[in-house]
Each structure stands twice: as structure tokens, then as C-alpha cells.
PDB file of C-alpha atoms in Angstrom:
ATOM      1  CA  UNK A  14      87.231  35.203 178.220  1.00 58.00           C
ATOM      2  CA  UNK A  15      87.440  32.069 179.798  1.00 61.00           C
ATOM      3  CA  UNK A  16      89.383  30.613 176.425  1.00 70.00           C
ATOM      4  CA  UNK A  17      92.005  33.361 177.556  1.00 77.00           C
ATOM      5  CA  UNK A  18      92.740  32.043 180.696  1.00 77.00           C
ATOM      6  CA  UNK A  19      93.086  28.771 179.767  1.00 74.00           C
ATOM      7  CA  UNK A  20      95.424  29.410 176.922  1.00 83.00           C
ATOM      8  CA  UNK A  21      96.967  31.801 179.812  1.00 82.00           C
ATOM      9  CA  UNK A  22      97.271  28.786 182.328  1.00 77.00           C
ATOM     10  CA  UNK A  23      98.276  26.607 179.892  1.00 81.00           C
ATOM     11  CA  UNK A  24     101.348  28.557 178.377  1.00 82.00           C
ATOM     12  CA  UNK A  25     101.857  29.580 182.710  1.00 81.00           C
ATOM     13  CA  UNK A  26     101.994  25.733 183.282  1.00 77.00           C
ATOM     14  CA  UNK A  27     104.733  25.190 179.982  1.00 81.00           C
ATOM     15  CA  UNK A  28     106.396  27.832 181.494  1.00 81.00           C
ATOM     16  CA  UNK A  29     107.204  26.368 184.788  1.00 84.00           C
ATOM     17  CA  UNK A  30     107.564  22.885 183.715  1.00 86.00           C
ATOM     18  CA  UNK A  31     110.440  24.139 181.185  1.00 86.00           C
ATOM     19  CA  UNK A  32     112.023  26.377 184.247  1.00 90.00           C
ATOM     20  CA  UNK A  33     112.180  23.020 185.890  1.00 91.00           C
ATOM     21  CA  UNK A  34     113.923  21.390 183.729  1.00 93.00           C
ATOM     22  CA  UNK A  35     116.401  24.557 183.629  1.00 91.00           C
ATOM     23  CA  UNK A  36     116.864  24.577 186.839  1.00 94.00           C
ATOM     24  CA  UNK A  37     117.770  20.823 187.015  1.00 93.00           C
ATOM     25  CA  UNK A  38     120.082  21.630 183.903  1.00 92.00           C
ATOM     26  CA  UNK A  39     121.712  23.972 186.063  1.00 94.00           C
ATOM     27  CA  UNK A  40     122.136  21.921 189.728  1.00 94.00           C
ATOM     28  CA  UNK A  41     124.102  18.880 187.525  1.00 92.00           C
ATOM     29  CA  UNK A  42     126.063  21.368 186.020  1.00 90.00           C
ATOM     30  CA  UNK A  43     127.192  22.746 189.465  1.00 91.00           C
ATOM     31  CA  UNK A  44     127.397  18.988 190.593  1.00 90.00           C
ATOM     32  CA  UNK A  45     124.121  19.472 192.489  1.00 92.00           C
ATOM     33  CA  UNK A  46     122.494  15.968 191.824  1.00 92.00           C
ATOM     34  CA  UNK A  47     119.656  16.080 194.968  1.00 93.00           C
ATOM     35  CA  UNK A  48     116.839  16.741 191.807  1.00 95.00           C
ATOM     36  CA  UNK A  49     118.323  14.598 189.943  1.00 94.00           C
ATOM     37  CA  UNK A  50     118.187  11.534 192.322  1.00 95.00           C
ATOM     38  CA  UNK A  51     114.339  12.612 193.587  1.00 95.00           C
ATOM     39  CA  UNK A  52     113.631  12.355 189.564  1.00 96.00           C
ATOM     40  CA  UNK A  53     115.229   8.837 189.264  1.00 95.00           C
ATOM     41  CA  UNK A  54     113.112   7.727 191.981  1.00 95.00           C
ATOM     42  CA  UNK A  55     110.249   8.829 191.052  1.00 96.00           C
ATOM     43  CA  UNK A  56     110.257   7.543 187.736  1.00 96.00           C
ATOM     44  CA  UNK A  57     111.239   3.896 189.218  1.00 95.00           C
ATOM     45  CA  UNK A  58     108.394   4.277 191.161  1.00 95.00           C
ATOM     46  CA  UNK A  59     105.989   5.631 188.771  1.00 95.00           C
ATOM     47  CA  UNK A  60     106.761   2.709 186.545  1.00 95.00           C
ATOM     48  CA  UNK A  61     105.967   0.391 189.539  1.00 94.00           C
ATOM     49  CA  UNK A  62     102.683   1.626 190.056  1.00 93.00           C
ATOM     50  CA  UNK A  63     102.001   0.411 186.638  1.00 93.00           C
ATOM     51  CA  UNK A  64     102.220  -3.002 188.110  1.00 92.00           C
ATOM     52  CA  UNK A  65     101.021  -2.567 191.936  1.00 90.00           C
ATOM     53  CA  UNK A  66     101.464  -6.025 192.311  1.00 91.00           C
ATOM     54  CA  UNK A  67     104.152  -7.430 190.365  1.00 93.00           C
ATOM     55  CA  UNK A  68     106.786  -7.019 193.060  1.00 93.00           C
ATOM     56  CA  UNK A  69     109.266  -9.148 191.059  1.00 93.00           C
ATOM     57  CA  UNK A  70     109.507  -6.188 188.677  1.00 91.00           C
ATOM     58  CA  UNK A  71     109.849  -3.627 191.386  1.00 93.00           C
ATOM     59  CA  UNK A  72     112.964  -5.494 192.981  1.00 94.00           C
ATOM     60  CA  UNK A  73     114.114  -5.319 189.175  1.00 93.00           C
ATOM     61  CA  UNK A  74     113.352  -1.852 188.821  1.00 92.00           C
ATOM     62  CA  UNK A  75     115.727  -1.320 192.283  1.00 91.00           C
ATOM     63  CA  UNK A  76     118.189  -2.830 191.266  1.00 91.00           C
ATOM     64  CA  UNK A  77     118.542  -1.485 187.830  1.00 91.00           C
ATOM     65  CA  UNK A  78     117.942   1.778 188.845  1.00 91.00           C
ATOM     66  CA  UNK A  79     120.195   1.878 191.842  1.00 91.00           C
ATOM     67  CA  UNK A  80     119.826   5.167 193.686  1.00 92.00           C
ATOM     68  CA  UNK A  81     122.775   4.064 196.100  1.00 91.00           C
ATOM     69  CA  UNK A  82     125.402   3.269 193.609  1.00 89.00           C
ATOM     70  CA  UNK A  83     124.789   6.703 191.604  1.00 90.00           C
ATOM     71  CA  UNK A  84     124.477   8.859 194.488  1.00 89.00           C
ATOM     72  CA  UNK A  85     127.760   7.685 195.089  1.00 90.00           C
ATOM     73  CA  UNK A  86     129.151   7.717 191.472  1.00 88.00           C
ATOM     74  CA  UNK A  87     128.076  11.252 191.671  1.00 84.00           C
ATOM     75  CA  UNK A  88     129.225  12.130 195.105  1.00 82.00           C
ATOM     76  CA  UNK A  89     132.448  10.875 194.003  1.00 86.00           C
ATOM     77  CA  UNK A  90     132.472  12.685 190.701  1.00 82.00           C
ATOM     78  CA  UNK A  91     133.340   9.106 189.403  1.00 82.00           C
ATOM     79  CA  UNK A  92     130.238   9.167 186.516  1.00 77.00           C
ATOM     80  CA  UNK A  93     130.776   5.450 184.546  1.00 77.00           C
ATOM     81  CA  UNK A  94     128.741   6.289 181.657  1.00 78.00           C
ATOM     82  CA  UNK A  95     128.298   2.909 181.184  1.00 84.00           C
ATOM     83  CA  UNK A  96     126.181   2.348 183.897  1.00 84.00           C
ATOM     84  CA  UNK A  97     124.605   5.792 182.808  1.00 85.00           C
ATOM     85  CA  UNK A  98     124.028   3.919 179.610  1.00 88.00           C
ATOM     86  CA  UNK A  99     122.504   1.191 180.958  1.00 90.00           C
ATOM     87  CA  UNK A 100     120.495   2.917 183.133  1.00 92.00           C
ATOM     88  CA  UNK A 101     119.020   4.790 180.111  1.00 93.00           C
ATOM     89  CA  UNK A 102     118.186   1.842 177.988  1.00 93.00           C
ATOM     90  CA  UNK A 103     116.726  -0.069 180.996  1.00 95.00           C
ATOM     91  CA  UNK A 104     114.038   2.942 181.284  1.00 96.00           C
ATOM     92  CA  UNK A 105     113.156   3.027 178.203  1.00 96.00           C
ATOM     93  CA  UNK A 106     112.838  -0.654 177.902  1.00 95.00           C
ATOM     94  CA  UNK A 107     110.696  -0.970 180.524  1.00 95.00           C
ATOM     95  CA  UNK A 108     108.447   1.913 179.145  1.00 96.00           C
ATOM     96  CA  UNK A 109     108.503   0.581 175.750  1.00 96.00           C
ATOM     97  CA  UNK A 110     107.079  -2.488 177.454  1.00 93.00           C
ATOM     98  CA  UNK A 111     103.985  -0.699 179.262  1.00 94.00           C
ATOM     99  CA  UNK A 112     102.793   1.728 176.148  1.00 94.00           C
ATOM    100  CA  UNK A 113     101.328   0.772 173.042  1.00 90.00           C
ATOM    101  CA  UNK A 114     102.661  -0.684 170.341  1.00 91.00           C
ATOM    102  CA  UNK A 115     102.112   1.621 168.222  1.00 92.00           C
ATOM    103  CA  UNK A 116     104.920   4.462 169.866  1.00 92.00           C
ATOM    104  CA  UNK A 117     107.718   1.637 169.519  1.00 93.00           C
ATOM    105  CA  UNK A 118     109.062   3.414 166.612  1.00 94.00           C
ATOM    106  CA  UNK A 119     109.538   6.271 168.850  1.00 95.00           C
ATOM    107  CA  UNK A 120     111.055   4.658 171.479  1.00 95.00           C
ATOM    108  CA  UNK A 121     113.679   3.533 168.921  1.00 94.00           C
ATOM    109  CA  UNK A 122     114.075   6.997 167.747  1.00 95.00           C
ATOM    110  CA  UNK A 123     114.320   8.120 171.157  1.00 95.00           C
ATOM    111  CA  UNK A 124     117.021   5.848 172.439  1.00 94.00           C
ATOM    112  CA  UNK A 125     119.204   6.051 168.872  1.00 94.00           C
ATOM    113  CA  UNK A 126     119.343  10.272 169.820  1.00 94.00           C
ATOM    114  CA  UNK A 127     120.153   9.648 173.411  1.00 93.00           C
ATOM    115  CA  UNK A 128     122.894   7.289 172.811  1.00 90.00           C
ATOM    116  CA  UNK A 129     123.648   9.781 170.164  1.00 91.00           C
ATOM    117  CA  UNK A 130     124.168  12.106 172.683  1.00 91.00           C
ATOM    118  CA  UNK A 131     126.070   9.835 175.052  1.00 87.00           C
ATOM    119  CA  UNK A 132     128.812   8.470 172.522  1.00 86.00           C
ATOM    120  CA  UNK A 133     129.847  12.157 171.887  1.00 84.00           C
ATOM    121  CA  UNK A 134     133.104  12.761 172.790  1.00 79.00           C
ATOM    122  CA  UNK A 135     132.290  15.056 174.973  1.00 82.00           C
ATOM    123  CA  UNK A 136     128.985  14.022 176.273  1.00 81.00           C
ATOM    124  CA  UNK A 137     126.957  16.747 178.248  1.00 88.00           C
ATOM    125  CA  UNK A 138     125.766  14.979 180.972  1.00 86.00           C
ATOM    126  CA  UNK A 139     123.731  18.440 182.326  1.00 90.00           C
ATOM    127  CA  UNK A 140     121.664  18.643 179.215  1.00 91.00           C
ATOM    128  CA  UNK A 141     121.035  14.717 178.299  1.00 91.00           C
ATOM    129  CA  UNK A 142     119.349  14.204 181.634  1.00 93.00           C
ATOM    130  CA  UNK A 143     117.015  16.966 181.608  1.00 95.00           C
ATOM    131  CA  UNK A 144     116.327  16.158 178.237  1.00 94.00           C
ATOM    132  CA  UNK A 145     115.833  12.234 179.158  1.00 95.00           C
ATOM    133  CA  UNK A 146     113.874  12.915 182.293  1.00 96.00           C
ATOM    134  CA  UNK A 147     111.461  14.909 180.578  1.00 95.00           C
ATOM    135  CA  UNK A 148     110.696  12.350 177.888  1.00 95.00           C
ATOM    136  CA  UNK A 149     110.727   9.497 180.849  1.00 96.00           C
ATOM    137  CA  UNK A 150     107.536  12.483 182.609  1.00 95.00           C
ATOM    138  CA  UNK A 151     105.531  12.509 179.093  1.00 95.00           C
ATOM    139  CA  UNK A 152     105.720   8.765 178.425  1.00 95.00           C
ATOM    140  CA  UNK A 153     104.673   7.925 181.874  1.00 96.00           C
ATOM    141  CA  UNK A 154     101.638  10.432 181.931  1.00 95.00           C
ATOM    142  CA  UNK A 155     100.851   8.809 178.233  1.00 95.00           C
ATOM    143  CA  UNK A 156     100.324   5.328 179.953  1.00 94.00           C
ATOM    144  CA  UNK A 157      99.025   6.410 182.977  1.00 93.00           C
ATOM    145  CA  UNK A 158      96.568   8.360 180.839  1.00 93.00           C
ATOM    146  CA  UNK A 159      95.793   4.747 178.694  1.00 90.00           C
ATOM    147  CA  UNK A 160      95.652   2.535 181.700  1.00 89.00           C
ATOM    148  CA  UNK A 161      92.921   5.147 182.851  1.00 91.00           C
ATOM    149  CA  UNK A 162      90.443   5.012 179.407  1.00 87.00           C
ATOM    150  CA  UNK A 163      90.814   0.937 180.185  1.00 88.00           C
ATOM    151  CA  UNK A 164      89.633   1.146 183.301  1.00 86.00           C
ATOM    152  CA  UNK A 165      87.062   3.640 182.562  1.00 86.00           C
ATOM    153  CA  UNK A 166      85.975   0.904 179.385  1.00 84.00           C
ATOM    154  CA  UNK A 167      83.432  -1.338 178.564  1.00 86.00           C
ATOM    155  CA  UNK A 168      85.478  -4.379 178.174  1.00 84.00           C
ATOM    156  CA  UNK A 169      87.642  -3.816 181.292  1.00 78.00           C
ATOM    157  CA  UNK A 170      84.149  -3.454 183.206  1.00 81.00           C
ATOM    158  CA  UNK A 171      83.076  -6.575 181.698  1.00 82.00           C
ATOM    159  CA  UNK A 172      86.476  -8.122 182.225  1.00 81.00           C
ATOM    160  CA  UNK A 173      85.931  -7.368 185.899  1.00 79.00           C
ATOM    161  CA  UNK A 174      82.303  -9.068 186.556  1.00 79.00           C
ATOM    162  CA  UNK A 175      83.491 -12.494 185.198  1.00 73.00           C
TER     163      UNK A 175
END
């Protein structure tokens, strides 16, 4: 019984998390950015708390990922997919950087399909994002997940009392 309702809770939470990324599909499509903006922010700052302290990288992280410049890119419809580009490869830089070295083949593979996806000729903006952002949410919750078993580790304890 109680293997039922976690297989039930589990496919309930897939469920949502894939409406969500839907419904953001959706909003850029209609040239509803708000989501989209909340999600760039939060991953900048997600990225920062890998670093609490390293404020030098969180003025980086600003100004790389400047909320200002692409509310207003959007606003404007004037969308420089360069500086979506950029953007792009700057995130997944900096969480290449923070995971372990063994995924760094998949960051490659990751950032070959989404520039892929952004040379097209046509390139569609509504389902790159979603598709980005999502990637950005499971890489993220992969580190957080390994800082967490360091912490929770003999040799960061031991680290700590010298």
C-alpha cells in the first residue's frame, strides 16, 4: 500500500513539474516573460548560495545574468540572441564549475544541443528556455544534493575541527 502512494506521489509530483514547464512554454509564447524572469533569478541566486561568501562571484553572476537588460529586451520584443547566447553558456559554465568532474561530458553535450537549438534558423525561443531552465533546476538540485553528503562526511567534519 504505502509503495502505491509513493509511486502515486511521485508520478503526481512529475506531473506538475512538467505542467510547469508547459505553462512557462506557453507565457513566452504569448510574450508573457514574468516566469521567465522569476526563473532567471532564481537560478542566479541558487548558484550564489553555492558560494555564500564569495560576493565577487555574485556581482559576476549580476552582471552576466542581467535581469534589467532582458526584461527590457523582452519588453521591447528586441530579443539579441546573442546575449541569449551568452547568457546560456555563462550558466552552464558556472555550473560546470560547481559539479563534479565527472558530468563535464554532459555539460558539453548539453551546451552543443542548446546552441544546436539556437543557430536554427528559426530558433524557438518558447521551447529552448523551458527546456534550458529545467536542466539549469536538475543540475542545481544535483550539487546542492553533493555539497549536502560533504557536509554530512567524515572528512568535512574533520576538515572543520582543525
Amino acid at each position: 500500500m504505502n509503495d502505491d502512494i509513493g509511486e502515486i506521489s511521485q508520478r503526481v509530483g512529475w506531473n506538475m513539474r512538467q505542467a510547469y514547464w508547459d505553462k512557462l512554454e506557453q507565457e513566452i509564447l504569448s510574450k508573457d516573460y514574468d516566469n521567465t524572469l522569476i526563473v532567471l533569478t532564481e537560478i542566479s541566486e541558487r548558484i550564489c548560495m553555492f558560494v555564500p561568501n564569495r560576493f565577487d562571484l555574485h556581482k559576476e553572476l549580476d552582471e552576466a545574468i542581467d535581469i534589467d537588460l532582458i526584461k527590457q529586451m523582452l519588453k521591447h520584443d528586441a530579443v539579441d540572441f546573442t546575449v541569449i547566447y551568452k547568457l546560456i553558456h555563462f550558466i552552464i559554465t558556472q555550473l560546470k564549475q560547481f559539479d563534479c568532474i565527472e558530468d563535464e561530458p554532459y555539460y558539453e553535450i548539453w551546451r552543443e544541443q542548446v546552441e544546436r537549438r539556437l543557430k536554427a534558423d528559426t530558433p524557438e525561443i518558447h521551447k529552448i528556455l523551458p527546456k534550458f531552465f529545467k536542466e539549469c533546476f536538475y543540475r542545481i538540485e544535483k550539487v546542492d544534493y553533493n555539497i549536502k553528503l560533504f557536509r554530512e562526511s567524515e572528512m568535512y567534519k574533520n576538515m572543520k575541527e582543525k
